[in-house]
Amino acid sequence: NKIKSIMRGTPSEKTCNFNNIPVGEEVTIIGIKYQDNQPLLAFKKITITKDKTVDLDFKPITLRELKSKLEVL
């Protein structure tokens, strides 16, 4: 990815929307959420297309593992 940045999406009913990302841009989506007091993490590399929808596969992770993965970024 040529730009190192963090963007916060705009949540809607079952999705999270991101605006102003150029079509053709390669990005890495990193999703973090908590469910039943358990952190979950999803990573996905994609190329932006118009009206792109991406499904994320969240996996359980420990707080230590999460911190380690985020430090690499």
PDB file of N, CA and C in Angstrom:
ATOM      1  N   ASN A   1       0.847  -1.171   0.000  1.00  0.00           N
ATOM      2  CA  ASN A   1       0.000   0.000   0.000  1.00  0.00           C
ATOM      3  C   ASN A   1       0.894   1.235   0.000  1.00  0.00           C
ATOM      4  N   LYS A   2       0.611   2.169  -0.880  1.00  0.00           N
ATOM      5  CA  LYS A   2       1.514   3.316  -1.006  1.00  0.00           C
ATOM      6  C   LYS A   2       1.249   4.414   0.014  1.00  0.00           C
ATOM      7  N   ILE A   3       0.061   4.460   0.595  1.00  0.00           N
ATOM      8  CA  ILE A   3      -0.253   5.463   1.612  1.00  0.00           C
ATOM      9  C   ILE A   3      -0.471   4.754   2.943  1.00  0.00           C
ATOM     10  N   LYS A   4       0.239   5.190   3.964  1.00  0.00           N
ATOM     11  CA  LYS A   4       0.071   4.627   5.311  1.00  0.00           C
ATOM     12  C   LYS A   4      -0.877   5.540   6.066  1.00  0.00           C
ATOM     13  N   SER A   5      -2.117   5.071   6.267  1.00  0.00           N
ATOM     14  CA  SER A   5      -3.123   5.911   6.889  1.00  0.00           C
ATOM     15  C   SER A   5      -4.167   5.034   7.558  1.00  0.00           C
ATOM     16  N   ILE A   6      -4.890   5.631   8.471  1.00  0.00           N
ATOM     17  CA  ILE A   6      -6.023   4.970   9.116  1.00  0.00           C
ATOM     18  C   ILE A   6      -7.267   5.780   8.796  1.00  0.00           C
ATOM     19  N   MET A   7      -8.310   5.093   8.362  1.00  0.00           N
ATOM     20  CA  MET A   7      -9.591   5.755   8.084  1.00  0.00           C
ATOM     21  C   MET A   7     -10.662   5.114   8.945  1.00  0.00           C
ATOM     22  N   ARG A   8     -11.468   5.918   9.502  1.00  0.00           N
ATOM     23  CA  ARG A   8     -12.626   5.407  10.231  1.00  0.00           C
ATOM     24  C   ARG A   8     -13.802   5.380   9.267  1.00  0.00           C
ATOM     25  N   GLY A   9     -14.476   4.250   9.208  1.00  0.00           N
ATOM     26  CA  GLY A   9     -15.644   4.125   8.345  1.00  0.00           C
ATOM     27  C   GLY A   9     -16.890   4.679   9.011  1.00  0.00           C
ATOM     28  N   THR A  10     -17.918   4.853   8.210  1.00  0.00           N
ATOM     29  CA  THR A  10     -19.212   5.293   8.712  1.00  0.00           C
ATOM     30  C   THR A  10     -20.105   4.064   8.836  1.00  0.00           C
ATOM     31  N   PRO A  11     -20.442   3.662  10.068  1.00  0.00           N
ATOM     32  CA  PRO A  11     -21.258   2.457  10.223  1.00  0.00           C
ATOM     33  C   PRO A  11     -22.692   2.671   9.739  1.00  0.00           C
ATOM     34  N   SER A  12     -23.228   1.641   9.114  1.00  0.00           N
ATOM     35  CA  SER A  12     -24.647   1.603   8.780  1.00  0.00           C
ATOM     36  C   SER A  12     -25.198   0.297   9.357  1.00  0.00           C
ATOM     37  N   GLU A  13     -26.378  -0.110   8.946  1.00  0.00           N
ATOM     38  CA  GLU A  13     -27.053  -1.237   9.597  1.00  0.00           C
ATOM     39  C   GLU A  13     -26.162  -2.468   9.763  1.00  0.00           C
ATOM     40  N   LYS A  14     -25.616  -3.023   8.686  1.00  0.00           N
ATOM     41  CA  LYS A  14     -24.765  -4.212   8.787  1.00  0.00           C
ATOM     42  C   LYS A  14     -23.442  -4.026   8.059  1.00  0.00           C
ATOM     43  N   THR A  15     -23.122  -2.791   7.715  1.00  0.00           N
ATOM     44  CA  THR A  15     -21.892  -2.527   6.980  1.00  0.00           C
ATOM     45  C   THR A  15     -21.167  -1.329   7.580  1.00  0.00           C
ATOM     46  N   CYS A  16     -20.008  -1.079   7.029  1.00  0.00           N
ATOM     47  CA  CYS A  16     -19.241   0.111   7.379  1.00  0.00           C
ATOM     48  C   CYS A  16     -18.778   0.704   6.052  1.00  0.00           C
ATOM     49  N   ASN A  17     -19.079   1.963   5.818  1.00  0.00           N
ATOM     50  CA  ASN A  17     -18.795   2.598   4.535  1.00  0.00           C
ATOM     51  C   ASN A  17     -17.574   3.503   4.627  1.00  0.00           C
ATOM     52  N   PHE A  18     -16.755   3.474   3.558  1.00  0.00           N
ATOM     53  CA  PHE A  18     -15.582   4.331   3.446  1.00  0.00           C
ATOM     54  C   PHE A  18     -15.720   5.148   2.176  1.00  0.00           C
ATOM     55  N   ASN A  19     -15.439   6.427   2.263  1.00  0.00           N
ATOM     56  CA  ASN A  19     -15.585   7.326   1.124  1.00  0.00           C
ATOM     57  C   ASN A  19     -14.237   7.922   0.728  1.00  0.00           C
ATOM     58  N   ASN A  20     -14.204   8.453  -0.485  1.00  0.00           N
ATOM     59  CA  ASN A  20     -13.045   9.195  -0.999  1.00  0.00           C
ATOM     60  C   ASN A  20     -11.777   8.357  -1.111  1.00  0.00           C
ATOM     61  N   ILE A  21     -11.912   7.082  -1.457  1.00  0.00           N
ATOM     62  CA  ILE A  21     -10.757   6.239  -1.757  1.00  0.00           C
ATOM     63  C   ILE A  21     -10.724   6.077  -3.274  1.00  0.00           C
ATOM     64  N   PRO A  22      -9.624   6.415  -3.909  1.00  0.00           N
ATOM     65  CA  PRO A  22      -9.572   6.352  -5.375  1.00  0.00           C
ATOM     66  C   PRO A  22      -9.752   4.929  -5.914  1.00  0.00           C
ATOM     67  N   VAL A  23     -10.557   4.797  -6.978  1.00  0.00           N
ATOM     68  CA  VAL A  23     -10.729   3.517  -7.659  1.00  0.00           C
ATOM     69  C   VAL A  23      -9.359   3.066  -8.154  1.00  0.00           C
ATOM     70  N   GLY A  24      -9.070   1.789  -7.994  1.00  0.00           N
ATOM     71  CA  GLY A  24      -7.794   1.226  -8.407  1.00  0.00           C
ATOM     72  C   GLY A  24      -6.751   1.193  -7.308  1.00  0.00           C
ATOM     73  N   GLU A  25      -7.026   1.869  -6.208  1.00  0.00           N
ATOM     74  CA  GLU A  25      -6.079   1.913  -5.084  1.00  0.00           C
ATOM     75  C   GLU A  25      -6.046   0.558  -4.381  1.00  0.00           C
ATOM     76  N   GLU A  26      -4.840   0.061  -4.086  1.00  0.00           N
ATOM     77  CA  GLU A  26      -4.695  -1.163  -3.301  1.00  0.00           C
ATOM     78  C   GLU A  26      -4.688  -0.783  -1.830  1.00  0.00           C
ATOM     79  N   VAL A  27      -5.538  -1.434  -1.043  1.00  0.00           N
ATOM     80  CA  VAL A  27      -5.670  -1.114   0.375  1.00  0.00           C
ATOM     81  C   VAL A  27      -5.717  -2.401   1.197  1.00  0.00           C
ATOM     82  N   THR A  28      -5.438  -2.252   2.469  1.00  0.00           N
ATOM     83  CA  THR A  28      -5.610  -3.346   3.417  1.00  0.00           C
ATOM     84  C   THR A  28      -6.672  -2.918   4.413  1.00  0.00           C
ATOM     85  N   ILE A  29      -7.711  -3.704   4.499  1.00  0.00           N
ATOM     86  CA  ILE A  29      -8.778  -3.440   5.473  1.00  0.00           C
ATOM     87  C   ILE A  29      -8.453  -4.236   6.730  1.00  0.00           C
ATOM     88  N   ILE A  30      -8.461  -3.546   7.855  1.00  0.00           N
ATOM     89  CA  ILE A  30      -8.238  -4.189   9.142  1.00  0.00           C
ATOM     90  C   ILE A  30      -9.460  -3.912   9.994  1.00  0.00           C
ATOM     91  N   GLY A  31     -10.153  -4.959  10.365  1.00  0.00           N
ATOM     92  CA  GLY A  31     -11.340  -4.824  11.205  1.00  0.00           C
ATOM     93  C   GLY A  31     -11.054  -5.361  12.598  1.00  0.00           C
ATOM     94  N   ILE A  32     -11.433  -4.610  13.599  1.00  0.00           N
ATOM     95  CA  ILE A  32     -11.283  -5.036  14.991  1.00  0.00           C
ATOM     96  C   ILE A  32     -12.630  -4.852  15.662  1.00  0.00           C
ATOM     97  N   LYS A  33     -13.078  -5.878  16.331  1.00  0.00           N
ATOM     98  CA  LYS A  33     -14.322  -5.753  17.086  1.00  0.00           C
ATOM     99  C   LYS A  33     -14.257  -6.655  18.312  1.00  0.00           C
ATOM    100  N   TYR A  34     -15.151  -6.393  19.250  1.00  0.00           N
ATOM    101  CA  TYR A  34     -15.273  -7.212  20.450  1.00  0.00           C
ATOM    102  C   TYR A  34     -16.634  -7.880  20.446  1.00  0.00           C
ATOM    103  N   GLN A  35     -16.624  -9.165  20.747  1.00  0.00           N
ATOM    104  CA  GLN A  35     -17.873  -9.916  20.837  1.00  0.00           C
ATOM    105  C   GLN A  35     -17.746 -10.854  22.034  1.00  0.00           C
ATOM    106  N   ASP A  36     -18.671 -10.764  22.965  1.00  0.00           N
ATOM    107  CA  ASP A  36     -18.633 -11.573  24.192  1.00  0.00           C
ATOM    108  C   ASP A  36     -17.296 -11.425  24.922  1.00  0.00           C
ATOM    109  N   ASN A  37     -16.819 -10.184  25.037  1.00  0.00           N
ATOM    110  CA  ASN A  37     -15.557  -9.867  25.724  1.00  0.00           C
ATOM    111  C   ASN A  37     -14.332 -10.480  25.058  1.00  0.00           C
ATOM    112  N   GLN A  38     -14.437 -10.894  23.807  1.00  0.00           N
ATOM    113  CA  GLN A  38     -13.336 -11.489  23.052  1.00  0.00           C
ATOM    114  C   GLN A  38     -12.979 -10.592  21.878  1.00  0.00           C
ATOM    115  N   PRO A  39     -11.707 -10.168  21.760  1.00  0.00           N
ATOM    116  CA  PRO A  39     -11.330  -9.382  20.585  1.00  0.00           C
ATOM    117  C   PRO A  39     -11.310 -10.266  19.335  1.00  0.00           C
ATOM    118  N   LEU A  40     -11.771  -9.704  18.233  1.00  0.00           N
ATOM    119  CA  LEU A  40     -11.781 -10.389  16.942  1.00  0.00           C
ATOM    120  C   LEU A  40     -11.079  -9.492  15.933  1.00  0.00           C
ATOM    121  N   LEU A  41     -10.341 -10.116  15.013  1.00  0.00           N
ATOM    122  CA  LEU A  41      -9.553  -9.370  14.042  1.00  0.00           C
ATOM    123  C   LEU A  41      -9.782  -9.932  12.643  1.00  0.00           C
ATOM    124  N   ALA A  42      -9.828  -9.033  11.649  1.00  0.00           N
ATOM    125  CA  ALA A  42      -9.919  -9.424  10.241  1.00  0.00           C
ATOM    126  C   ALA A  42      -8.964  -8.561   9.430  1.00  0.00           C
ATOM    127  N   PHE A  43      -8.228  -9.183   8.524  1.00  0.00           N
ATOM    128  CA  PHE A  43      -7.348  -8.497   7.578  1.00  0.00           C
ATOM    129  C   PHE A  43      -7.770  -8.897   6.186  1.00  0.00           C
ATOM    130  N   LYS A  44      -7.811  -7.948   5.260  1.00  0.00           N
ATOM    131  CA  LYS A  44      -8.103  -8.283   3.872  1.00  0.00           C
ATOM    132  C   LYS A  44      -7.471  -7.244   2.957  1.00  0.00           C
ATOM    133  N   LYS A  45      -6.672  -7.706   1.991  1.00  0.00           N
ATOM    134  CA  LYS A  45      -6.083  -6.830   0.983  1.00  0.00           C
ATOM    135  C   LYS A  45      -6.987  -6.845  -0.232  1.00  0.00           C
ATOM    136  N   ILE A  46      -7.327  -5.644  -0.722  1.00  0.00           N
ATOM    137  CA  ILE A  46      -8.220  -5.535  -1.875  1.00  0.00           C
ATOM    138  C   ILE A  46      -7.767  -4.386  -2.768  1.00  0.00           C
ATOM    139  N   THR A  47      -8.318  -4.356  -3.973  1.00  0.00           N
ATOM    140  CA  THR A  47      -8.176  -3.220  -4.874  1.00  0.00           C
ATOM    141  C   THR A  47      -9.545  -2.565  -4.978  1.00  0.00           C
ATOM    142  N   ILE A  48      -9.589  -1.259  -4.773  1.00  0.00           N
ATOM    143  CA  ILE A  48     -10.853  -0.526  -4.753  1.00  0.00           C
ATOM    144  C   ILE A  48     -11.478  -0.494  -6.145  1.00  0.00           C
ATOM    145  N   THR A  49     -12.762  -0.841  -6.199  1.00  0.00           N
ATOM    146  CA  THR A  49     -13.582  -0.677  -7.397  1.00  0.00           C
ATOM    147  C   THR A  49     -14.817   0.110  -6.989  1.00  0.00           C
ATOM    148  N   LYS A  50     -15.535   0.617  -7.959  1.00  0.00           N
ATOM    149  CA  LYS A  50     -16.737   1.393  -7.660  1.00  0.00           C
ATOM    150  C   LYS A  50     -17.761   0.507  -6.957  1.00  0.00           C
ATOM    151  N   ASP A  51     -18.326   1.004  -5.866  1.00  0.00           N
ATOM    152  CA  ASP A  51     -19.370   0.315  -5.092  1.00  0.00           C
ATOM    153  C   ASP A  51     -18.938  -1.071  -4.628  1.00  0.00           C
ATOM    154  N   LYS A  52     -17.683  -1.215  -4.235  1.00  0.00           N
ATOM    155  CA  LYS A  52     -17.130  -2.492  -3.774  1.00  0.00           C
ATOM    156  C   LYS A  52     -17.710  -2.858  -2.410  1.00  0.00           C
ATOM    157  N   THR A  53     -18.095  -4.112  -2.262  1.00  0.00           N
ATOM    158  CA  THR A  53     -18.537  -4.658  -0.981  1.00  0.00           C
ATOM    159  C   THR A  53     -17.569  -5.771  -0.608  1.00  0.00           C
ATOM    160  N   VAL A  54     -17.116  -5.760   0.625  1.00  0.00           N
ATOM    161  CA  VAL A  54     -16.130  -6.732   1.085  1.00  0.00           C
ATOM    162  C   VAL A  54     -16.659  -7.415   2.333  1.00  0.00           C
ATOM    163  N   ASP A  55     -16.596  -8.739   2.358  1.00  0.00           N
ATOM    164  CA  ASP A  55     -16.939  -9.494   3.561  1.00  0.00           C
ATOM    165  C   ASP A  55     -15.661  -9.777   4.326  1.00  0.00           C
ATOM    166  N   LEU A  56     -15.687  -9.529   5.625  1.00  0.00           N
ATOM    167  CA  LEU A  56     -14.527  -9.777   6.462  1.00  0.00           C
ATOM    168  C   LEU A  56     -14.750 -11.026   7.298  1.00  0.00           C
ATOM    169  N   ASP A  57     -13.700 -11.813   7.455  1.00  0.00           N
ATOM    170  CA  ASP A  57     -13.741 -13.045   8.243  1.00  0.00           C
ATOM    171  C   ASP A  57     -13.021 -12.778   9.563  1.00  0.00           C
ATOM    172  N   PHE A  58     -13.786 -12.466  10.601  1.00  0.00           N
ATOM    173  CA  PHE A  58     -13.217 -12.141  11.905  1.00  0.00           C
ATOM    174  C   PHE A  58     -12.825 -13.413  12.641  1.00  0.00           C
ATOM    175  N   LYS A  59     -11.601 -13.391  13.199  1.00  0.00           N
ATOM    176  CA  LYS A  59     -11.083 -14.537  13.950  1.00  0.00           C
ATOM    177  C   LYS A  59     -10.736 -14.090  15.371  1.00  0.00           C
ATOM    178  N   PRO A  60     -10.980 -14.952  16.353  1.00  0.00           N
ATOM    179  CA  PRO A  60     -10.608 -14.621  17.731  1.00  0.00           C
ATOM    180  C   PRO A  60      -9.099 -14.414  17.833  1.00  0.00           C
ATOM    181  N   ILE A  61      -8.703 -13.500  18.692  1.00  0.00           N
ATOM    182  CA  ILE A  61      -7.291 -13.181  18.888  1.00  0.00           C
ATOM    183  C   ILE A  61      -7.117 -12.699  20.323  1.00  0.00           C
ATOM    184  N   THR A  62      -5.958 -12.967  20.897  1.00  0.00           N
ATOM    185  CA  THR A  62      -5.705 -12.464  22.245  1.00  0.00           C
ATOM    186  C   THR A  62      -5.282 -10.996  22.141  1.00  0.00           C
ATOM    187  N   LEU A  63      -5.385 -10.279  23.249  1.00  0.00           N
ATOM    188  CA  LEU A  63      -4.951  -8.885  23.261  1.00  0.00           C
ATOM    189  C   LEU A  63      -3.452  -8.774  22.959  1.00  0.00           C
ATOM    190  N   ARG A  64      -2.674  -9.709  23.431  1.00  0.00           N
ATOM    191  CA  ARG A  64      -1.228  -9.713  23.171  1.00  0.00           C
ATOM    192  C   ARG A  64      -0.962  -9.895  21.671  1.00  0.00           C
ATOM    193  N   GLU A  65      -1.667 -10.842  21.034  1.00  0.00           N
ATOM    194  CA  GLU A  65      -1.507 -11.061  19.589  1.00  0.00           C
ATOM    195  C   GLU A  65      -1.946  -9.832  18.789  1.00  0.00           C
ATOM    196  N   LEU A  66      -3.052  -9.221  19.218  1.00  0.00           N
ATOM    197  CA  LEU A  66      -3.558  -8.024  18.544  1.00  0.00           C
ATOM    198  C   LEU A  66      -2.525  -6.901  18.610  1.00  0.00           C
ATOM    199  N   LYS A  67      -1.967  -6.668  19.779  1.00  0.00           N
ATOM    200  CA  LYS A  67      -0.950  -5.626  19.937  1.00  0.00           C
ATOM    201  C   LYS A  67       0.259  -5.917  19.038  1.00  0.00           C
ATOM    202  N   SER A  68       0.679  -7.159  18.988  1.00  0.00           N
ATOM    203  CA  SER A  68       1.821  -7.548  18.173  1.00  0.00           C
ATOM    204  C   SER A  68       1.559  -7.311  16.686  1.00  0.00           C
ATOM    205  N   LYS A  69       0.378  -7.664  16.211  1.00  0.00           N
ATOM    206  CA  LYS A  69       0.029  -7.469  14.799  1.00  0.00           C
ATOM    207  C   LYS A  69      -0.059  -5.990  14.442  1.00  0.00           C
ATOM    208  N   LEU A  70      -0.592  -5.187  15.342  1.00  0.00           N
ATOM    209  CA  LEU A  70      -0.713  -3.763  15.076  1.00  0.00           C
ATOM    210  C   LEU A  70       0.635  -3.045  15.114  1.00  0.00           C
ATOM    211  N   GLU A  71       1.566  -3.539  15.909  1.00  0.00           N
ATOM    212  CA  GLU A  71       2.892  -2.926  15.961  1.00  0.00           C
ATOM    213  C   GLU A  71       3.631  -3.083  14.637  1.00  0.00           C
ATOM    214  N   VAL A  72       3.349  -4.140  13.898  1.00  0.00           N
ATOM    215  CA  VAL A  72       4.002  -4.398  12.612  1.00  0.00           C
ATOM    216  C   VAL A  72       3.566  -3.351  11.575  1.00  0.00           C
ATOM    217  N   LEU A  73       2.355  -2.834  11.718  1.00  0.00           N
ATOM    218  CA  LEU A  73       1.851  -1.864  10.754  1.00  0.00           C
ATOM    219  C   LEU A  73       2.579  -0.567  10.928  1.00  0.00           C
TER     220      LEU A  73
END
